[in-house]
PDB file of C-alpha atoms and ligand atoms in Angstrom:
ATOM      1  CA  MET C   1      73.509 128.372 142.617  1.00 44.00           C
ATOM      2  CA  SER C   2      72.852 131.711 140.873  1.00 45.00           C
ATOM      3  CA  ASP C   3      75.388 134.093 142.625  1.00 59.00           C
ATOM      4  CA  ALA C   4      76.567 137.362 141.108  1.00 59.00           C
ATOM      5  CA  ARG C   5      79.521 135.659 139.866  1.00 72.00           C
ATOM      6  CA  HIS C   6      77.811 133.223 138.398  1.00 78.00           C
ATOM      7  CA  ASP C   7      75.791 136.074 135.925  1.00 74.00           C
ATOM      8  CA  ASP C   8      79.164 137.376 135.039  1.00 72.00           C
ATOM      9  CA  PHE C   9      80.404 134.339 133.472  1.00 74.00           C
ATOM     10  CA  ALA C  10      76.968 132.846 132.255  1.00 69.00           C
ATOM     11  CA  ALA C  11      77.309 133.874 128.757  1.00 70.00           C
ATOM     12  CA  ALA C  12      80.499 133.079 128.234  1.00 76.00           C
ATOM     13  CA  ALA C  13      79.723 128.863 128.205  1.00 78.00           C
ATOM     14  CA  ALA C  14      78.499 128.827 124.762  1.00 75.00           C
ATOM     15  CA  ALA C  15      81.331 130.637 122.993  1.00 77.00           C
ATOM     16  CA  TYR C  16      83.808 128.752 125.510  1.00 82.00           C
ATOM     17  CA  ALA C  17      82.236 125.073 124.311  1.00 78.00           C
ATOM     18  CA  LEU C  18      82.750 126.566 120.646  1.00 74.00           C
ATOM     19  CA  ASP C  19      86.608 127.874 121.713  1.00 76.00           C
ATOM     20  CA  ALA C  20      85.295 131.797 120.626  1.00 75.00           C
ATOM     21  CA  LEU C  21      86.933 133.071 124.026  1.00 78.00           C
ATOM     22  CA  THR C  22      90.425 135.155 123.898  1.00 80.00           C
ATOM     23  CA  PRO C  23      93.007 132.990 126.062  1.00 84.00           C
ATOM     24  CA  ASP C  24      92.240 135.899 128.791  1.00 82.00           C
ATOM     25  CA  GLU C  25      88.910 135.420 128.645  1.00 81.00           C
ATOM     26  CA  ARG C  26      89.435 131.568 128.592  1.00 85.00           C
ATOM     27  CA  ARG C  27      91.140 131.901 131.880  1.00 88.00           C
ATOM     28  CA  ALA C  28      88.840 133.912 133.821  1.00 84.00           C
ATOM     29  CA  PHE C  29      86.101 131.898 132.642  1.00 86.00           C
ATOM     30  CA  GLU C  30      88.086 128.206 133.304  1.00 90.00           C
ATOM     31  CA  ALA C  31      88.818 130.049 136.945  1.00 89.00           C
ATOM     32  CA  HIS C  32      84.974 130.224 137.695  1.00 88.00           C
ATOM     33  CA  LEU C  33      83.840 127.342 135.643  1.00 90.00           C
ATOM     34  CA  ALA C  34      85.878 125.075 138.454  1.00 91.00           C
ATOM     35  CA  THR C  35      83.841 126.356 141.036  1.00 91.00           C
ATOM     36  CA  CYS C  36      80.240 126.588 139.194  1.00 89.00           C
ATOM     37  CA  ALA C  37      78.260 123.647 138.474  1.00 89.00           C
ATOM     38  CA  GLU C  38      75.638 125.241 136.550  1.00 86.00           C
ATOM     39  CA  CYS C  39      78.585 126.479 134.120  1.00 85.00           C
ATOM     40  CA  GLN C  40      79.819 123.019 133.715  1.00 88.00           C
ATOM     41  CA  ALA C  41      76.207 121.631 133.138  1.00 84.00           C
ATOM     42  CA  ASP C  42      75.934 124.537 130.579  1.00 81.00           C
ATOM     43  CA  VAL C  43      79.260 123.750 128.914  1.00 82.00           C
ATOM     44  CA  ALA C  44      78.754 120.393 129.282  1.00 81.00           C
ATOM     45  CA  SER C  45      75.537 120.819 126.753  1.00 75.00           C
ATOM     46  CA  PHE C  46      76.757 123.507 124.257  1.00 74.00           C
ATOM     47  CA  ARG C  47      79.646 120.796 124.111  1.00 73.00           C
ATOM     48  CA  GLY C  48      77.891 118.270 123.423  1.00 67.00           C
ATOM     49  CA  VAL C  49      76.260 120.050 120.475  1.00 62.00           C
ATOM     50  CA  SER C  50      79.641 121.027 119.071  1.00 55.00           C
ATOM     51  CA  VAL C  51      80.798 117.865 119.195  1.00 54.00           C
ATOM     52  CA  GLY C  52      77.639 116.504 117.559  1.00 51.00           C
ATOM     53  CA  ILE C  53      78.562 118.816 114.514  1.00 48.00           C
ATOM     54  CA  GLY C  54      81.832 117.772 114.811  1.00 46.00           C
ATOM     55  CA  LEU C  55      83.738 120.995 115.865  1.00 43.00           C
ATOM     56  CA  ALA C  56      85.528 119.537 118.983  1.00 38.00           C
ATOM     57  CA  THR C  57      87.512 117.181 117.354  1.00 40.00           C
ATOM     58  CA  ASP C  58      88.697 119.424 114.649  1.00 43.00           C
ATOM     59  CA  PRO C  59      88.257 123.199 115.864  1.00 45.00           C
ATOM     60  CA  VAL C  60      87.651 125.939 113.417  1.00 46.00           C
ATOM     61  CA  ASP C  61      88.408 129.739 113.753  1.00 51.00           C
ATOM     62  CA  PRO C  62      84.991 131.263 114.121  1.00 51.00           C
ATOM     63  CA  PRO C  63      83.989 134.285 111.206  1.00 52.00           C
ATOM     64  CA  SER C  64      85.232 137.676 112.624  1.00 57.00           C
ATOM     65  CA  GLY C  65      82.577 139.232 114.782  1.00 59.00           C
ATOM     66  CA  LEU C  66      80.723 136.138 115.296  1.00 58.00           C
ATOM     67  CA  LYS C  67      81.520 136.720 119.171  1.00 57.00           C
ATOM     68  CA  ALA C  68      80.518 140.173 119.084  1.00 59.00           C
ATOM     69  CA  ARG C  69      76.928 139.269 117.531  1.00 59.00           C
ATOM     70  CA  VAL C  70      76.800 137.189 119.748  1.00 56.00           C
ATOM     71  CA  ILE C  71      77.753 139.055 123.206  1.00 53.00           C
ATOM     72  CA  ALA C  72      75.375 141.893 121.780  1.00 59.00           C
ATOM     73  CA  ARG C  73      72.774 139.184 121.091  1.00 56.00           C
ATOM     74  CA  ALA C  74      73.141 137.875 124.094  1.00 53.00           C
ATOM     75  CA  THR C  75      72.951 141.210 126.389  1.00 55.00           C
ATOM     76  CA  GLY C  76      70.839 143.219 124.097  1.00 54.00           C
ATOM     77  CA  GLN C  77      73.844 145.508 123.586  1.00 52.00           C
ATOM     78  CA  ALA C  78      74.889 146.673 119.778  1.00 51.00           C
ATOM     79  CA  ALA C  79      77.875 144.893 118.438  1.00 45.00           C
ATOM     80  CA  VAL C  80      81.265 146.311 118.001  1.00 47.00           C
ATOM     81  CA  ALA C  81      84.714 145.251 116.647  1.00 45.00           C
ATOM     82  CA  ALA C  82      85.590 143.919 120.016  1.00 44.00           C
ATOM     83  CA  PRO C  83      89.444 145.640 120.512  1.00 46.00           C
ATOM     84  CA  ALA C  84      92.197 143.082 122.015  1.00 44.00           C
ATOM     85  CA  PRO C  85      90.218 142.684 125.523  1.00 43.00           C
ATOM     86  CA  THR C  86      92.519 143.105 128.663  1.00 43.00           C
ATOM     87  CA  PRO C  87      92.344 141.109 131.910  1.00 41.00           C
ATOM     88  CA  ALA C  88      90.226 144.345 133.628  1.00 39.00           C
ATOM     89  CA  ARG C  89      87.549 143.682 130.668  1.00 39.00           C
ATOM     90  CA  VAL C  90      87.746 140.173 130.869  1.00 40.00           C
ATOM     91  CA  VAL C  91      84.668 140.144 133.325  1.00 40.00           C
ATOM     92  CA  GLU C  92      82.800 142.843 131.853  1.00 40.00           C
ATOM     93  CA  PHE C  93      82.164 141.611 128.600  1.00 41.00           C
ATOM     94  CA  HIS C  94      79.114 140.232 129.819  1.00 44.00           C
ATOM     95  CA  ASP C  95      75.913 142.586 131.004  1.00 42.00           C
ATOM     96  CA  ARG C  96      75.491 141.179 134.900  1.00 41.00           C
ATOM     97  CA  ARG C  97      72.336 144.062 134.669  1.00 39.00           C
ATOM     98  CA  SER C  98      70.632 141.673 132.104  1.00 42.00           C
ATOM     99  CA  PRO C  99      71.230 137.815 132.043  1.00 43.00           C
ATOM    100  CA  SER C 100      68.145 137.129 130.008  1.00 46.00           C
ATOM    101  CA  SER C 101      66.885 133.933 130.175  1.00 42.00           C
ATOM    102  CA  GLY C 102      66.565 133.378 126.626  1.00 53.00           C
ATOM    103  CA  TRP C 103      70.631 134.512 125.678  1.00 54.00           C
ATOM    104  CA  LEU C 104      71.296 131.044 126.038  1.00 59.00           C
ATOM    105  CA  ALA C 105      68.803 129.986 123.728  1.00 61.00           C
ATOM    106  CA  ALA C 106      69.638 132.737 121.135  1.00 59.00           C
ATOM    107  CA  ALA C 107      73.701 132.288 121.564  1.00 62.00           C
ATOM    108  CA  ALA C 108      73.386 128.634 120.833  1.00 65.00           C
ATOM    109  CA  GLY C 109      71.350 129.079 117.465  1.00 68.00           C
ATOM    110  CA  LEU C 110      73.400 131.497 116.424  1.00 62.00           C
ATOM    111  CA  LEU C 111      76.771 129.864 117.072  1.00 67.00           C
ATOM    112  CA  LEU C 112      75.268 126.540 115.934  1.00 68.00           C
ATOM    113  CA  ALA C 113      74.383 128.283 112.385  1.00 61.00           C
ATOM    114  CA  ALA C 114      77.700 129.577 112.058  1.00 60.00           C
ATOM    115  CA  ALA C 115      79.383 126.639 113.170  1.00 66.00           C
ATOM    116  CA  SER C 116      76.995 124.414 110.962  1.00 65.00           C
ATOM    117  CA  GLY C 117      77.940 126.638 107.861  1.00 58.00           C
ATOM    118  CA  MET C 118      81.607 126.445 108.570  1.00 63.00           C
ATOM    119  CA  TYR C 119      81.840 122.687 109.404  1.00 66.00           C
ATOM    120  CA  ALA C 120      79.818 122.212 106.262  1.00 64.00           C
ATOM    121  CA  TRP C 121      82.538 124.330 104.330  1.00 62.00           C
ATOM    122  CA  SER C 122      85.046 122.553 106.442  1.00 67.00           C
ATOM    123  CA  LEU C 123      83.564 119.286 105.643  1.00 70.00           C
ATOM    124  CA  HIS C 124      83.430 119.906 102.066  1.00 69.00           C
ATOM    125  CA  THR C 125      87.063 120.779 101.527  1.00 68.00           C
ATOM    126  CA  GLN C 126      88.161 118.076 103.655  1.00 75.00           C
ATOM    127  CA  LEU C 127      86.317 115.644 101.266  1.00 77.00           C
ATOM    128  CA  GLU C 128      87.539 117.367  98.091  1.00 75.00           C
ATOM    129  CA  SER C 129      91.270 116.920  99.387  1.00 80.00           C
ATOM    130  CA  VAL C 130      90.626 113.070 100.596  1.00 80.00           C
ATOM    131  CA  ARG C 131      89.446 112.441  97.478  1.00 81.00           C
ATOM    132  CA  SER C 132      91.710 113.959  95.354  1.00 83.00           C
ATOM    133  CA  ASN C 133      94.382 112.337  97.373  1.00 84.00           C
ATOM    134  CA  GLN C 134      92.880 108.928  96.787  1.00 84.00           C
ATOM    135  CA  THR C 135      92.885 109.341  93.590  1.00 85.00           C
ATOM    136  CA  GLU C 136      96.061 110.433  93.104  1.00 86.00           C
ATOM    137  CA  ALA C 137      97.301 107.186  95.725  1.00 87.00           C
ATOM    138  CA  ALA C 138      95.746 104.807  93.358  1.00 88.00           C
ATOM    139  CA  ARG C 139      97.378 106.336  90.374  1.00 88.00           C
ATOM    140  CA  ARG C 140     100.995 105.516  92.319  1.00 88.00           C
ATOM    141  CA  GLU C 141      99.770 102.459  93.039  1.00 87.00           C
ATOM    142  CA  SER C 142      98.677 100.920  90.032  1.00 88.00           C
ATOM    143  CA  ALA C 143     101.961 102.326  88.335  1.00 88.00           C
ATOM    144  CA  THR C 144     104.359 100.679  90.976  1.00 86.00           C
ATOM    145  CA  ARG C 145     102.140  97.579  90.339  1.00 87.00           C
ATOM    146  CA  ALA C 146     102.711  97.706  86.712  1.00 88.00           C
ATOM    147  CA  GLU C 147     106.324  98.941  87.236  1.00 86.00           C
ATOM    148  CA  ILE C 148     107.294  95.681  89.764  1.00 85.00           C
ATOM    149  CA  ALA C 149     105.337  93.305  87.250  1.00 86.00           C
ATOM    150  CA  SER C 150     107.337  94.200  84.527  1.00 85.00           C
ATOM    151  CA  LEU C 151     110.555  94.352  86.786  1.00 83.00           C
ATOM    152  CA  ARG C 152     109.565  90.731  87.619  1.00 84.00           C
ATOM    153  CA  GLN C 153     108.972  89.388  84.544  1.00 83.00           C
ATOM    154  CA  GLN C 154     112.201  91.100  83.220  1.00 80.00           C
ATOM    155  CA  SER C 155     114.088  89.290  85.907  1.00 80.00           C
ATOM    156  CA  GLN C 156     112.417  86.229  85.443  1.00 79.00           C
ATOM    157  CA  GLN C 157     113.732  86.205  81.765  1.00 78.00           C
ATOM    158  CA  LEU C 158     117.078  87.218  82.831  1.00 78.00           C
ATOM    159  CA  ALA C 159     117.194  84.143  85.151  1.00 79.00           C
ATOM    160  CA  ARG C 160     115.330  81.908  82.557  1.00 79.00           C
ATOM    161  CA  THR C 161     118.157  82.838  79.997  1.00 84.00           C
ATOM    162  CA  VAL C 162     121.181  82.350  82.289  1.00 83.00           C
ATOM    163  CA  GLU C 163     119.662  79.127  82.974  1.00 85.00           C
ATOM    164  CA  VAL C 164     119.185  77.760  79.526  1.00 88.00           C
ATOM    165  CA  VAL C 165     122.186  79.117  78.354  1.00 86.00           C
ATOM    166  CA  THR C 166     124.474  77.534  81.357  1.00 87.00           C
ATOM    167  CA  ALA C 167     122.527  74.818  81.398  1.00 88.00           C
ATOM    168  CA  PRO C 168     124.832  71.038  81.335  1.00 89.00           C
ATOM    169  CA  ASP C 169     122.890  70.211  78.462  1.00 89.00           C
ATOM    170  CA  VAL C 170     121.971  73.004  76.707  1.00 90.00           C
ATOM    171  CA  VAL C 171     122.402  72.283  72.756  1.00 92.00           C
ATOM    172  CA  ARG C 172     123.278  75.778  71.007  1.00 93.00           C
ATOM    173  CA  VAL C 173     122.365  76.914  66.995  1.00 94.00           C
ATOM    174  CA  THR C 174     123.488  78.946  64.977  1.00 94.00           C
ATOM    175  CA  MET C 175     121.194  80.032  62.191  1.00 95.00           C
ATOM    176  CA  ALA C 176     121.626  81.719  58.652  1.00 96.00           C
ATOM    177  CA  GLY C 177     118.815  82.684  56.606  1.00 96.00           C
ATOM    178  CA  THR C 178     117.745  81.061  53.182  1.00 96.00           C
ATOM    179  CA  PRO C 179     117.348  83.062  50.292  1.00 95.00           C
ATOM    180  CA  ALA C 180     114.031  84.038  50.827  1.00 93.00           C
ATOM    181  CA  ALA C 181     115.677  85.555  54.166  1.00 95.00           C
ATOM    182  CA  ALA C 182     119.099  86.361  53.003  1.00 94.00           C
ATOM    183  CA  HIS C 183     119.668  88.709  55.732  1.00 94.00           C
ATOM    184  CA  ALA C 184     118.102  86.685  58.644  1.00 96.00           C
ATOM    185  CA  THR C 185     120.181  85.727  61.559  1.00 96.00           C
ATOM    186  CA  GLY C 186     119.561  83.586  64.756  1.00 95.00           C
ATOM    187  CA  ARG C 187     120.741  81.711  67.829  1.00 94.00           C
ATOM    188  CA  GLY C 188     119.263  78.983  69.866  1.00 94.00           C
ATOM    189  CA  TYR C 189     119.705  77.291  72.838  1.00 93.00           C
ATOM    190  CA  TRP C 190     117.735  74.225  74.258  1.00 93.00           C
ATOM    191  CA  SER C 191     118.056  72.561  77.238  1.00 92.00           C
ATOM    192  CA  GLN C 192     115.904  69.845  78.605  1.00 89.00           C
ATOM    193  CA  THR C 193     115.707  70.779  81.642  1.00 89.00           C
ATOM    194  CA  ARG C 194     115.584  75.117  81.617  1.00 89.00           C
ATOM    195  CA  GLY C 195     113.862  75.575  78.481  1.00 90.00           C
ATOM    196  CA  VAL C 196     114.448  77.127  75.308  1.00 93.00           C
ATOM    197  CA  LEU C 197     116.025  80.491  73.880  1.00 92.00           C
ATOM    198  CA  PHE C 198     115.887  82.206  70.265  1.00 94.00           C
ATOM    199  CA  ASN C 199     116.470  85.174  68.845  1.00 93.00           C
ATOM    200  CA  ALA C 200     116.636  86.334  65.782  1.00 95.00           C
ATOM    201  CA  ASP C 201     117.616  89.716  63.235  1.00 95.00           C
ATOM    202  CA  GLY C 202     116.632  90.666  60.174  1.00 96.00           C
ATOM    203  CA  LEU C 203     113.478  88.501  59.499  1.00 97.00           C
ATOM    204  CA  PRO C 204     111.027  89.483  56.715  1.00 96.00           C
ATOM    205  CA  ALA C 205     107.776  91.720  58.204  1.00 95.00           C
ATOM    206  CA  LEU C 206     104.961  89.892  58.669  1.00 95.00           C
ATOM    207  CA  GLN C 207     101.849  90.004  57.410  1.00 95.00           C
ATOM    208  CA  THR C 208      98.532  90.545  59.238  1.00 94.00           C
ATOM    209  CA  GLY C 209      97.485  87.245  61.023  1.00 96.00           C
ATOM    210  CA  ARG C 210     101.054  85.564  60.504  1.00 97.00           C
ATOM    211  CA  ILE C 211     103.505  84.926  63.134  1.00 97.00           C
ATOM    212  CA  TYR C 212     107.029  82.856  62.801  1.00 97.00           C
ATOM    213  CA  GLN C 213     107.282  79.730  64.434  1.00 97.00           C
ATOM    214  CA  LEU C 214     110.269  77.964  65.803  1.00 97.00           C
ATOM    215  CA  TRP C 215     110.588  74.397  64.852  1.00 97.00           C
ATOM    216  CA  ILE C 216     113.393  71.884  66.583  1.00 95.00           C
ATOM    217  CA  VAL C 217     113.764  68.760  64.076  1.00 93.00           C
ATOM    218  CA  LEU C 218     115.442  65.342  65.294  1.00 92.00           C
ATOM    219  CA  PRO C 219     116.472  62.746  63.447  1.00 90.00           C
ATOM    220  CA  ASN C 220     113.313  60.376  62.349  1.00 89.00           C
ATOM    221  CA  GLN C 221     110.796  62.542  63.995  1.00 90.00           C
ATOM    222  CA  ALA C 222     108.373  65.296  63.001  1.00 93.00           C
ATOM    223  CA  PRO C 223     109.681  68.973  63.564  1.00 94.00           C
ATOM    224  CA  ILE C 224     108.432  69.674  67.082  1.00 94.00           C
ATOM    225  CA  SER C 225     107.386  73.247  67.809  1.00 95.00           C
ATOM    226  CA  ALA C 226     108.878  75.430  70.189  1.00 95.00           C
ATOM    227  CA  GLY C 227     107.196  78.481  70.426  1.00 95.00           C
ATOM    228  CA  LEU C 228     105.712  81.470  68.304  1.00 96.00           C
ATOM    229  CA  LEU C 229     107.419  85.045  67.878  1.00 96.00           C
ATOM    230  CA  GLY C 230     106.569  88.111  66.268  1.00 94.00           C
ATOM    231  CA  VAL C 231     109.405  90.349  64.965  1.00 95.00           C
ATOM    232  CA  ASN C 232     109.858  94.488  65.383  1.00 94.00           C
ATOM    233  CA  ALA C 233     110.237  96.792  62.236  1.00 91.00           C
ATOM    234  CA  ASN C 234     114.040  95.356  62.396  1.00 90.00           C
ATOM    235  CA  GLY C 235     112.984  92.363  61.708  1.00 94.00           C
ATOM    236  CA  SER C 236     114.013  91.315  65.203  1.00 95.00           C
ATOM    237  CA  GLY C 237     112.215  89.092  67.281  1.00 94.00           C
ATOM    238  CA  SER C 238     112.981  86.765  70.501  1.00 93.00           C
ATOM    239  CA  LEU C 239     111.090  83.646  72.195  1.00 92.00           C
ATOM    240  CA  SER C 240     111.630  82.099  75.842  1.00 89.00           C
ATOM    241  CA  THR C 241     109.555  78.795  76.558  1.00 89.00           C
ATOM    242  CA  ALA C 242     109.161  76.900  79.505  1.00 87.00           C
ATOM    243  CA  PRO C 243     110.916  73.295  79.909  1.00 86.00           C
ATOM    244  CA  PRO C 244     109.933  70.715  79.004  1.00 82.00           C
ATOM    245  CA  LEU C 245     109.823  70.618  75.260  1.00 85.00           C
ATOM    246  CA  GLY C 246     108.322  67.466  75.455  1.00 84.00           C
ATOM    247  CA  VAL C 247     111.226  65.587  73.831  1.00 86.00           C
ATOM    248  CA  ALA C 248     114.531  64.872  75.604  1.00 85.00           C
ATOM    249  CA  VAL C 249     117.876  66.441  74.003  1.00 84.00           C
ATOM    250  CA  PRO C 250     119.482  63.199  72.017  1.00 85.00           C
ATOM    251  CA  ARG C 251     122.748  62.143  72.531  1.00 86.00           C
ATOM    252  CA  ALA C 252     125.218  61.900  70.081  1.00 86.00           C
ATOM    253  CA  ALA C 253     122.569  63.192  67.200  1.00 89.00           C
ATOM    254  CA  THR C 254     122.433  66.432  64.551  1.00 93.00           C
ATOM    255  CA  VAL C 255     119.423  68.853  66.204  1.00 93.00           C
ATOM    256  CA  THR C 256     118.197  71.414  63.690  1.00 95.00           C
ATOM    257  CA  MET C 257     116.406  74.403  64.920  1.00 96.00           C
ATOM    258  CA  ALA C 258     113.993  76.222  62.019  1.00 97.00           C
ATOM    259  CA  ILE C 259     111.879  79.281  61.173  1.00 97.00           C
ATOM    260  CA  THR C 260     108.851  79.327  58.981  1.00 97.00           C
ATOM    261  CA  ASN C 261     106.249  81.726  58.609  1.00 97.00           C
ATOM    262  CA  GLU C 262     102.463  80.374  60.033  1.00 97.00           C
ATOM    263  CA  PRO C 263      99.275  81.275  60.487  1.00 97.00           C
ATOM    264  CA  GLY C 264      98.918  83.380  63.643  1.00 93.00           C
ATOM    265  CA  THR C 265      97.889  80.939  66.231  1.00 94.00           C
ATOM    266  CA  GLY C 266     100.662  78.543  64.932  1.00 96.00           C
ATOM    267  CA  SER C 267     100.593  74.973  62.854  1.00 97.00           C
ATOM    268  CA  PRO C 268     101.299  71.587  64.163  1.00 96.00           C
ATOM    269  CA  GLY C 269     103.758  71.383  61.800  1.00 96.00           C
ATOM    270  CA  PRO C 270     105.507  73.610  59.309  1.00 97.00           C
ATOM    271  CA  THR C 271     103.401  74.694  56.337  1.00 97.00           C
ATOM    272  CA  THR C 272     105.512  77.287  54.435  1.00 96.00           C
ATOM    273  CA  PRO C 273     109.020  76.978  53.478  1.00 95.00           C
ATOM    274  CA  ILE C 274     111.682  77.507  55.691  1.00 96.00           C
ATOM    275  CA  LEU C 275     113.765  81.409  56.110  1.00 97.00           C
ATOM    276  CA  LEU C 276     115.992  80.371  59.059  1.00 96.00           C
ATOM    277  CA  ALA C 277     117.938  77.451  60.161  1.00 96.00           C
ATOM    278  CA  GLY C 278     120.768  75.481  61.253  1.00 96.00           C
ATOM    279  CA  ASN C 279     122.256  72.503  63.165  1.00 93.00           C
ATOM    280  CA  THR C 280     124.619  71.054  65.606  1.00 90.00           C
ATOM    281  CA  ARG C 281     125.819  67.843  66.657  1.00 83.00           C
ATOM    282  CA  THR C 282     125.117  66.712  70.165  1.00 80.00           C
ATOM    283  CA  GLU C 283     127.694  65.027  71.973  1.00 74.00           C
TER     284      GLU C 283
HETATM  285 ZN1   ZN K   1      79.030 129.854 136.168  1.00 72.68          ZN
END
């Protein structure tokens, strides 16, 4: 098994297993490897080590001079900055006179130490990159989800607006401010099957803990709450209430809509004077 040809190449097995040979050296070694069971066993053994530390699945360039140091260590020759090897020199880079029995362990130890350091550094860099990518991906996903939720809400709001305004049973009420809210205007829509829409402008600013409440008033009935709304700095606010309201749109009756100022959670019935109101007669 141990012939002259083998001695020429034996020291290359570790470097080969770690992808540390030049292309020319690799070709020369592979030609021998195909015919040498001992080198095949060595390469398999080193590959096992390199697989164990992750190099086989993620090759990295060995630091410059590593191979020269390994060879020097293995052959007892001084390390030199290796010039670009020529094919003629390829089989010369191992000293055939002293195939030391300890070189394999020495070469393996040196390569393993260097490779472990490189691998640790490479792994750290990869982990940092993965963490960074995950953070960015999570941020984008969160932003996208929020955007989708907002669009869905706007879409549902728009759909309900169209449904209510175009409903066959819709009641439209134009509202005007009372003297306590002289600049207020409003418009309400009520469909028994589609819901209630309301918007107002020019309402007075709300005190903390107060809210506007919309009432629908039918003849001979207590006012029915149609929902709560706040207003912005311009006194504008809107309301969209899902059907049913709990009472049917009456035929041939006067429907009144009104706004009052109520405690923040609303009231069972109006507790303050009406600020905005209007009525219409259904057919
Ligand atoms: Zn061999």
